[in-house]
Short mmCIF file of C-alpha atoms in Angstrom, two decimals:
data_model
loop_
_atom_site.label_atom_id
_atom_site.label_comp_id
_atom_site.label_asym_id
_atom_site.label_seq_id
_atom_site.Cartn_x
_atom_site.Cartn_y
_atom_site.Cartn_z
CA MET A 1 173.52 315.61 206.99
CA ALA A 2 177.15 315.21 207.83
CA MET A 3 179.74 316.04 205.22
CA THR A 4 181.03 312.95 203.54
CA ILE A 5 183.85 311.95 201.28
CA HIS A 6 183.86 309.14 198.76
CA VAL A 7 186.25 306.29 199.50
CA ASP A 8 187.51 303.73 197.02
CA ILE A 9 189.80 300.95 198.09
CA VAL A 10 191.09 299.07 195.08
CA SER A 11 193.78 296.47 194.60
CA ALA A 12 195.21 295.09 191.40
CA GLU A 13 193.02 292.03 191.80
CA GLY A 14 189.75 293.83 192.33
CA ALA A 15 187.78 296.51 194.11
CA ILE A 16 187.71 296.03 197.88
CA HIS A 17 185.45 298.81 199.09
CA SER A 18 183.57 301.77 197.74
CA GLY A 19 181.29 304.12 199.64
CA GLN A 20 180.80 307.35 201.55
CA ALA A 21 182.60 308.14 204.76
CA THR A 22 182.82 310.95 207.29
CA MET A 23 186.42 310.16 208.18
CA VAL A 24 189.19 307.91 206.89
CA TYR A 25 192.25 306.86 208.87
CA ALA A 26 195.31 305.27 207.34
CA THR A 27 198.92 304.53 208.21
CA ALA A 28 200.91 306.76 205.90
CA GLU A 29 204.64 306.61 205.48
CA LEU A 30 205.31 309.32 208.05
CA GLY A 31 202.65 308.36 210.57
CA GLU A 32 198.93 307.89 210.85
CA VAL A 33 196.74 310.31 209.00
CA GLY A 34 193.07 311.11 209.38
CA ILE A 35 191.29 312.38 206.30
CA ALA A 36 188.16 314.45 206.73
CA PRO A 37 185.95 315.57 203.83
CA ARG A 38 187.40 318.45 201.77
CA HIS A 39 190.92 317.55 202.75
CA THR A 40 193.44 319.13 200.44
CA ALA A 41 195.03 317.01 197.69
CA PHE A 42 197.51 314.67 199.30
CA ILE A 43 199.44 311.64 198.20
CA SER A 44 201.50 309.23 200.24
CA ARG A 45 202.79 305.73 200.41
CA LEU A 46 201.08 303.50 202.94
CA LYS A 47 202.77 301.30 205.46
CA PRO A 48 201.35 297.88 206.24
CA GLY A 49 198.49 298.40 208.63
CA ASP A 50 194.82 298.97 208.59
CA VAL A 51 192.69 301.54 206.89
CA ARG A 52 189.65 302.57 208.89
CA VAL A 53 186.64 304.02 207.22
CA GLN A 54 184.03 305.71 209.38
CA ASN A 55 180.62 305.84 207.75
CA GLU A 56 177.73 308.20 208.30
CA GLN A 57 176.30 306.07 211.10
CA GLY A 58 179.56 306.41 212.98
CA GLU A 59 180.51 302.77 212.45
CA GLN A 60 184.07 301.95 211.56
CA GLU A 61 185.09 299.44 208.96
CA HIS A 62 188.59 298.02 208.95
CA PHE A 63 190.63 296.97 205.97
CA TYR A 64 194.06 295.51 206.27
CA VAL A 65 196.48 296.64 203.59
CA SER A 66 200.01 295.39 203.29
CA GLY A 67 201.11 298.67 201.77
CA GLY A 68 200.15 300.75 198.81
CA MET A 69 199.36 304.33 197.95
CA LEU A 70 196.91 306.80 199.40
CA GLU A 71 195.57 309.49 197.13
CA VAL A 72 193.34 312.22 198.51
CA GLN A 73 191.36 314.80 196.63
CA PRO A 74 188.80 317.10 198.25
CA HIS A 75 185.90 314.76 197.53
CA VAL A 76 187.56 311.41 196.87
CA VAL A 77 189.97 309.22 198.77
CA THR A 78 191.56 306.40 196.83
CA VAL A 79 193.57 303.66 198.43
CA LEU A 80 195.60 301.72 195.90
CA ALA A 81 196.23 298.67 198.04
CA ASP A 82 199.01 296.16 197.53
CA THR A 83 197.94 292.59 197.82
CA ALA A 84 201.44 291.45 198.58
CA ILE A 85 203.90 292.46 201.25
CA ARG A 86 206.44 294.68 199.56
CA ALA A 87 209.90 295.50 200.63
CA ARG A 88 213.01 296.09 198.65
CA ASP A 89 214.73 292.92 199.85
CA LEU A 90 211.60 290.80 199.46
CA ASP A 91 211.19 292.02 195.89
CA GLU A 92 214.84 291.30 195.32
CA ALA A 93 214.35 287.76 196.58
CA ALA A 94 211.37 287.30 194.28
CA ALA A 95 213.43 288.52 191.35
CA LEU A 96 216.31 286.20 192.16
CA ASP A 97 213.87 283.35 192.51
CA ALA A 98 212.38 284.03 189.10
CA LYS A 99 215.87 284.10 187.57
CA ARG A 100 216.89 280.91 189.29
CA ARG A 101 213.75 279.15 188.11
CA ALA A 102 214.47 280.18 184.54
CA GLU A 103 218.01 278.86 184.75
CA GLU A 104 216.92 275.61 186.32
CA ALA A 105 214.11 275.05 183.87
CA LEU A 106 216.43 275.62 180.96
CA ALA A 107 219.08 273.37 182.45
CA GLY A 108 216.43 270.68 182.67
CA HIS A 109 216.38 270.34 186.45
CA THR A 110 212.99 270.61 187.99
CA ALA A 111 212.68 272.19 191.38
CA GLN A 112 209.21 270.85 191.85
CA PHE A 113 209.89 269.85 195.43
CA GLU A 114 211.29 273.21 196.43
CA TYR A 115 208.46 274.93 194.67
CA ALA A 116 205.91 272.91 196.61
CA LYS A 117 207.73 273.76 199.82
CA ALA A 118 207.77 277.44 198.99
CA GLN A 119 204.10 277.32 198.16
CA ALA A 120 203.31 275.73 201.51
CA GLU A 121 205.30 278.43 203.27
CA LEU A 122 203.47 281.09 201.34
CA ALA A 123 200.12 279.60 202.31
CA GLU A 124 201.21 279.62 205.93
CA ALA A 125 202.28 283.25 205.75
CA ILE A 126 198.95 284.19 204.21
CA ALA A 127 197.10 282.39 206.98
CA GLN A 128 199.13 284.29 209.56
CA LEU A 129 198.28 287.55 207.92
CA ARG A 130 194.61 286.70 207.95
CA ALA A 131 194.80 285.93 211.64
CA ILE A 132 196.46 289.25 212.37
CA GLU A 133 193.81 290.98 210.35
CA LYS A 134 191.05 289.32 212.35
CA LEU A 135 192.72 290.19 215.63
CA ARG A 136 192.97 293.78 214.57
CA LYS A 137 189.32 293.83 213.68
CA MET A 138 188.36 292.46 217.04
CA LYS A 139 190.49 295.02 218.85
CA GLY A 140 189.28 297.93 216.78
CA MET B 1 180.83 239.61 162.71
CA ALA B 2 184.48 240.49 163.57
CA GLY B 3 184.35 243.78 161.61
CA ALA B 4 181.11 244.79 163.27
CA LYS B 5 182.50 244.18 166.73
CA GLU B 6 185.59 246.27 166.06
CA ILE B 7 183.44 249.13 164.85
CA ARG B 8 181.28 248.88 167.95
CA THR B 9 184.30 249.24 170.26
CA LYS B 10 185.51 252.16 168.21
CA ILE B 11 182.14 253.88 168.57
CA ALA B 12 182.18 253.32 172.31
CA SER B 13 185.64 254.81 172.64
CA ILE B 14 184.72 257.88 170.58
CA LYS B 15 181.63 258.32 172.71
CA SER B 16 183.67 258.44 175.88
CA THR B 17 186.07 260.94 174.28
CA GLN B 18 183.06 263.03 173.36
CA LYS B 19 181.90 262.97 176.96
CA ILE B 20 185.28 264.23 178.13
CA THR B 21 185.44 267.02 175.59
CA GLY B 22 181.86 267.97 176.41
CA ALA B 23 182.68 268.21 180.11
CA MET B 24 185.83 270.23 179.38
CA GLN B 25 183.79 272.60 177.27
CA MET B 26 181.37 273.26 180.09
CA VAL B 27 184.15 273.69 182.66
CA ALA B 28 185.93 276.12 180.34
CA ALA B 29 182.70 278.08 179.83
CA SER B 30 182.21 278.63 183.56
CA LYS B 31 185.89 279.42 184.12
CA MET B 32 185.80 281.88 181.27
CA ARG B 33 183.02 283.83 182.93
CA LYS B 34 185.03 284.04 186.14
CA ALA B 35 188.16 285.05 184.25
CA GLN B 36 186.23 287.81 182.51
CA ASP B 37 185.06 289.08 185.91
CA ARG B 38 188.66 289.14 187.08
CA MET B 39 189.59 291.03 183.95
CA ALA B 40 186.99 293.69 184.71
CA ALA B 41 187.99 293.81 188.39
CA SER B 42 191.61 294.62 187.60
CA LYS B 43 190.76 297.64 185.47
CA PRO B 44 189.95 300.32 188.12
CA TYR B 45 193.33 299.92 189.83
CA SER B 46 195.46 300.60 186.79
CA GLU B 47 193.12 303.29 185.46
CA LYS B 48 193.32 305.15 188.74
CA MET B 49 197.09 304.75 188.76
CA LEU B 50 197.42 306.06 185.25
CA GLN B 51 195.43 309.14 186.29
CA VAL B 52 197.72 309.81 189.22
CA ILE B 53 200.86 309.11 187.21
CA SER B 54 199.90 311.43 184.39
CA HIS B 55 199.07 314.09 186.91
CA LEU B 56 202.42 313.64 188.64
CA ALA B 57 204.26 313.69 185.36
CA ARG B 58 202.62 316.97 184.48
CA ALA B 59 203.01 318.50 187.94
CA THR B 60 206.72 317.70 188.19
CA PRO B 61 208.00 318.13 184.63
CA GLU B 62 211.61 318.55 185.80
CA TYR B 63 211.77 314.96 187.04
CA ARG B 64 211.74 312.22 184.44
CA HIS B 65 211.76 308.68 185.69
CA SER B 66 213.80 306.30 183.55
CA PHE B 67 210.63 304.33 182.69
CA MET B 68 209.20 307.45 181.13
CA ALA B 69 212.40 308.54 179.46
CA VAL B 70 212.63 309.21 175.79
CA GLU B 71 213.22 306.23 173.57
CA ARG B 72 216.82 305.27 173.06
CA PRO B 73 217.98 303.28 170.05
CA HIS B 74 217.06 299.63 170.47
CA LYS B 75 220.08 297.36 170.90
CA ARG B 76 218.43 294.76 173.07
CA VAL B 77 214.75 294.44 173.82
CA GLY B 78 212.89 292.32 176.33
CA TYR B 79 209.67 290.41 175.80
CA ILE B 80 207.41 289.27 178.58
CA VAL B 81 205.63 286.35 176.97
CA VAL B 82 202.32 285.41 178.55
CA SER B 83 201.06 281.92 177.74
CA SER B 84 198.83 279.28 179.26
CA ASP B 85 200.03 276.47 181.49
CA ARG B 86 197.90 273.81 179.85
CA GLY B 87 197.24 272.75 176.34
CA LEU B 88 194.02 271.72 174.57
CA CYS B 89 193.12 275.31 173.93
CA GLY B 90 193.19 275.48 170.15
CA GLY B 91 195.77 277.62 168.43
CA LEU B 92 195.96 280.17 171.23
CA ASN B 93 199.60 279.72 172.15
CA SER B 94 200.91 278.80 168.74
CA ASN B 95 199.28 281.88 167.19
CA LEU B 96 200.98 284.03 169.79
CA PHE B 97 204.37 282.38 169.25
CA ARG B 98 204.04 282.73 165.50
CA ARG B 99 203.31 286.43 165.87
CA LEU B 100 206.26 286.73 168.24
CA VAL B 101 208.67 284.93 165.92
CA ILE B 102 207.75 287.31 163.09
CA ASP B 103 208.40 290.24 165.40
CA ILE B 104 211.72 288.82 166.58
CA LYS B 105 212.85 288.24 162.99
CA GLU B 106 212.08 291.85 162.13
CA LYS B 107 213.96 293.03 165.20
CA ARG B 108 216.95 290.79 164.43
CA ALA B 109 217.07 292.10 160.89
CA ALA B 110 217.32 295.58 162.40
CA GLY B 111 220.21 294.44 164.60
CA THR B 112 218.24 294.15 167.85
CA GLU B 113 218.73 291.17 170.12
CA PRO B 114 215.75 289.88 172.11
CA ALA B 115 215.64 288.56 175.68
CA PHE B 116 212.63 286.89 177.23
CA CYS B 117 210.68 286.47 180.40
CA THR B 118 208.16 283.68 180.19
CA ILE B 119 204.90 283.35 182.08
CA GLY B 120 203.21 279.98 181.78
CA SER B 121 204.73 276.61 180.95
CA LYS B 122 203.85 276.70 177.25
CA ALA B 123 206.04 279.72 176.64
CA LEU B 124 208.88 278.14 178.60
CA GLY B 125 208.57 274.97 176.54
CA PHE B 126 208.56 276.99 173.36
CA PHE B 127 211.76 278.85 174.20
CA LYS B 128 213.46 275.60 175.18
CA ARG B 129 212.91 274.40 171.63
CA PHE B 130 213.27 277.74 169.86
CA GLY B 131 216.26 278.90 171.85
CA GLY B 132 216.65 282.33 173.31
CA ASP B 133 217.87 284.17 176.34
CA VAL B 134 215.23 283.49 179.00
CA LYS B 135 215.95 285.82 181.91
CA ALA B 136 213.12 284.81 184.20
CA GLN B 137 210.14 282.54 184.23
CA VAL B 138 207.10 281.69 186.26
CA THR B 139 204.71 278.80 185.76
CA ASN B 140 201.71 277.21 187.47
CA LEU B 141 199.84 280.41 188.10
CA GLY B 142 196.58 278.52 188.14
CA ASP B 143 193.16 279.92 187.31
CA LYS B 144 193.48 282.72 189.83
CA PRO B 145 196.81 284.40 189.17
CA HIS B 146 198.15 286.56 191.98
CA ILE B 147 200.18 289.66 191.48
CA GLU B 148 202.82 288.53 193.98
CA ASP B 149 203.78 285.71 191.64
CA LEU B 150 204.56 288.28 188.98
CA ILE B 151 206.60 290.72 191.07
CA GLY B 152 209.82 288.73 190.69
CA PRO B 153 209.84 288.17 186.93
CA VAL B 154 208.73 291.74 186.22
CA LYS B 155 211.44 293.09 188.50
CA VAL B 156 214.10 291.11 186.65
CA MET B 157 213.06 292.79 183.42
CA LEU B 158 212.71 296.27 184.93
CA ASP B 159 216.12 295.98 186.61
CA ALA B 160 217.64 295.01 183.30
CA PHE B 161 215.95 298.02 181.75
CA GLU B 162 217.26 300.37 184.41
CA ALA B 163 220.74 298.90 184.08
CA LYS B 164 220.43 299.73 180.36
CA GLU B 165 220.77 296.05 179.40
CA LEU B 166 217.40 296.37 177.71
CA ASP B 167 216.21 299.36 175.75
CA ALA B 168 212.52 298.51 175.71
CA ILE B 169 210.21 295.89 177.16
CA TYR B 170 207.21 294.46 175.38
CA VAL B 171 204.39 292.26 176.57
CA ALA B 172 203.24 289.54 174.20
CA SER B 173 199.85 288.17 175.10
CA ASN B 174 196.45 287.45 173.66
CA GLU B 175 193.81 290.13 173.54
CA PHE B 176 190.29 289.08 174.40
CA VAL B 177 188.06 290.42 171.62
CA ASN B 178 185.13 288.12 172.25
CA THR B 179 184.50 284.47 172.95
CA MET B 180 185.21 283.46 169.37
CA THR B 181 188.13 285.78 168.70
CA GLN B 182 191.41 286.18 170.52
CA ARG B 183 194.10 288.26 168.94
CA PRO B 184 197.83 287.89 169.65
CA MET B 185 199.22 291.28 170.60
CA ILE B 186 202.63 292.74 171.34
CA ARG B 187 202.41 295.90 173.41
CA GLN B 188 205.16 298.19 174.59
CA LEU B 189 205.46 298.31 178.35
CA VAL B 190 208.47 300.56 178.97
CA PRO B 191 209.39 303.21 178.14
CA ILE B 192 205.81 304.21 178.89
CA ILE B 193 204.36 305.77 175.82
CA GLY B 194 203.26 309.05 177.34
CA GLU B 195 200.14 310.83 176.30
CA GLU B 196 200.39 314.39 175.07
CA GLN B 197 201.77 316.70 177.72
CA SER B 198 198.83 319.03 177.61
CA ALA B 199 198.82 322.02 179.90
CA MET B 200 196.79 321.60 183.05
CA PRO B 201 193.48 323.41 182.96
CA TYR B 202 194.18 324.92 186.35
CA HIS B 203 197.08 324.43 188.64
CA TRP B 204 196.87 322.32 191.74
CA ASP B 205 199.23 319.87 193.26
CA TYR B 206 199.34 317.21 195.90
CA ILE B 207 201.04 317.42 199.25
CA TYR B 208 203.62 314.69 198.88
CA GLU B 209 204.70 312.41 201.61
CA PRO B 210 207.67 311.94 201.60
CA ASP B 211 208.34 313.54 198.19
CA ALA B 212 207.18 313.44 194.60
CA HIS B 213 210.02 311.29 193.27
CA THR B 214 209.57 308.51 195.79
CA VAL B 215 205.85 308.46 195.21
CA LEU B 216 206.27 308.44 191.45
CA ASP B 217 208.84 305.62 191.59
CA ALA B 218 206.59 303.46 193.74
CA LEU B 219 203.61 304.15 191.52
CA LEU B 220 205.39 303.39 188.27
CA THR B 221 206.63 299.98 189.37
CA ARG B 222 203.18 299.04 190.57
CA TYR B 223 201.57 300.38 187.44
CA ILE B 224 203.78 298.24 185.23
CA GLU B 225 203.13 295.21 187.39
CA SER B 226 199.43 295.79 187.17
CA LEU B 227 199.67 296.00 183.38
CA VAL B 228 201.45 292.66 183.29
CA TYR B 229 198.88 291.25 185.70
CA GLN B 230 196.12 292.46 183.41
CA ALA B 231 197.79 290.79 180.45
CA VAL B 232 197.98 287.55 182.44
CA VAL B 233 194.34 287.72 183.48
CA GLU B 234 193.23 288.59 179.97
CA ASN B 235 195.28 285.75 178.58
CA GLY B 236 193.56 283.50 181.12
CA ALA B 237 190.17 284.53 179.79
CA CYS B 238 191.42 283.93 176.25
CA GLU B 239 192.66 280.49 177.23
CA GLN B 240 189.30 279.45 178.59
CA ALA B 241 187.40 280.92 175.65
CA SER B 242 189.71 279.26 173.19
CA ARG B 243 189.48 275.95 175.03
CA MET B 244 185.71 276.18 175.07
CA VAL B 245 185.58 276.68 171.31
CA ALA B 246 188.17 273.97 170.68
CA MET B 247 186.30 271.48 172.87
CA LYS B 248 183.00 272.35 171.24
CA SER B 249 184.37 271.60 167.79
CA ALA B 250 186.00 268.43 169.13
CA SER B 251 182.62 267.28 170.51
CA ASP B 252 180.94 268.11 167.20
CA ASN B 253 183.57 266.20 165.27
CA ALA B 254 183.18 263.22 167.57
CA GLY B 255 179.41 263.34 166.89
CA ASP B 256 180.02 263.30 163.12
CA LEU B 257 182.47 260.46 163.42
CA ILE B 258 180.03 258.41 165.50
CA GLY B 259 177.33 258.97 162.86
CA GLU B 260 179.59 257.79 160.06
CA LEU B 261 180.80 254.77 162.01
CA GLN B 262 177.21 253.88 162.86
CA LEU B 263 176.41 253.73 159.15
CA VAL B 264 179.45 251.56 158.46
CA TYR B 265 178.47 249.35 161.36
CA ASN B 266 174.89 248.94 160.08
CA LYS B 267 176.18 248.06 156.63
CA ALA B 268 178.61 245.51 158.03
CA ARG B 269 175.86 243.93 160.12
CA GLN B 270 173.49 243.81 157.13
CA ALA B 271 176.23 242.24 154.98
CA ALA B 272 176.87 239.59 157.61
CA ILE B 273 173.14 238.71 157.85
CA THR B 274 172.79 238.55 154.06
CA GLN B 275 175.83 236.34 153.84
CA GLU B 276 174.48 233.99 156.51
CA ILE B 277 171.11 233.67 154.78
CA SER B 278 172.72 232.98 151.42
CA GLU B 279 174.91 230.36 153.05
CA ILE B 280 171.86 228.66 154.57
CA VAL B 281 169.89 228.87 151.36
CA SER B 282 172.73 227.53 149.24
CA GLY B 283 173.33 224.79 151.82
CA ALA B 284 169.64 223.80 151.69
CA ALA B 285 169.72 223.78 147.89
CA ALA B 286 172.72 221.47 147.88
CA VAL B 287 170.97 218.91 150.08
#
């Protein structure tokens, strides 16, 4: 029996994957890493990209993560996946948006229209992401 | 028969109200189950993070992130108030606000000024009436809240904390005890109340990429966001549970009311018949 390592991929909104693997590949902050069983303890931020999990039958499963953390211990790999695209300026924009909404709501103006527009844009972006994810899966 | 007719319309209208509350009860019951699942699904993420964070904190004792810093005297504190977007859910929101107002009064008496971040339209509405410094808000999260909707408001509060405008941040939300009981709670978010710094049983450390501080910073922000997300999801489950109970009692009350009105209606009808007969009889006697 091949040596295996346990892999958990979890996001804040739920568990995505859990199982045994012979090899795990991920896009870490400083480049792609491959994690074999009994890898030494390692922790890194993840860049947007996919996480590939190779199971005992040699099949690869792909998971798209838009960032997060990778934690490795000799027998467990944990991917703490972000569900949202994170970047300093994007977060900043979200923060400003939240502030602006508070000010507007208190001033009595409703930005319902803009909100609807933003929501539509968000939906579009999510759809694009899904498409990319599918493409990646097909390629891999 | 005018009285009888009025009563009949009243009964019909109460019956349709009962149907609506009955349907809402059933919808809330199924949504509650889903919300509870979401609650359970969000646990592994933050538990895992807490493990890593406490390990990092122990492995690099020389670096203290500002979120983990020692408590400073409270001049201004922030509250993240989690409420529902819709009403008809019993005393869920008002219980929370009452608890919050008590807390704020205590803090004000101690010379601490509060600032708020509201999640959900009920909290926003409350602070419009009550007054207060609302720094950020988000509404219309829907039944399936997403963490990206919370990043902005949480960041506003954390930035204020880092800029030392706030000395502590609390989360006010309902705790899901069981279907019948939801308890308003105010929990401290930052500074993170650290567990005992016990010595490690044996020494090992991660290889950090790029370095421990960056990793810890990224983890802490996400950890706090996930705690807020959990509060939102839990509050969602509370909302549905509370609505289910409220709608059940509304349906029961409607049933009682219909029963009583039915009796009144029967009496009125009987009185009308008796009156008619006596009129006929007395008319016949007069002839």
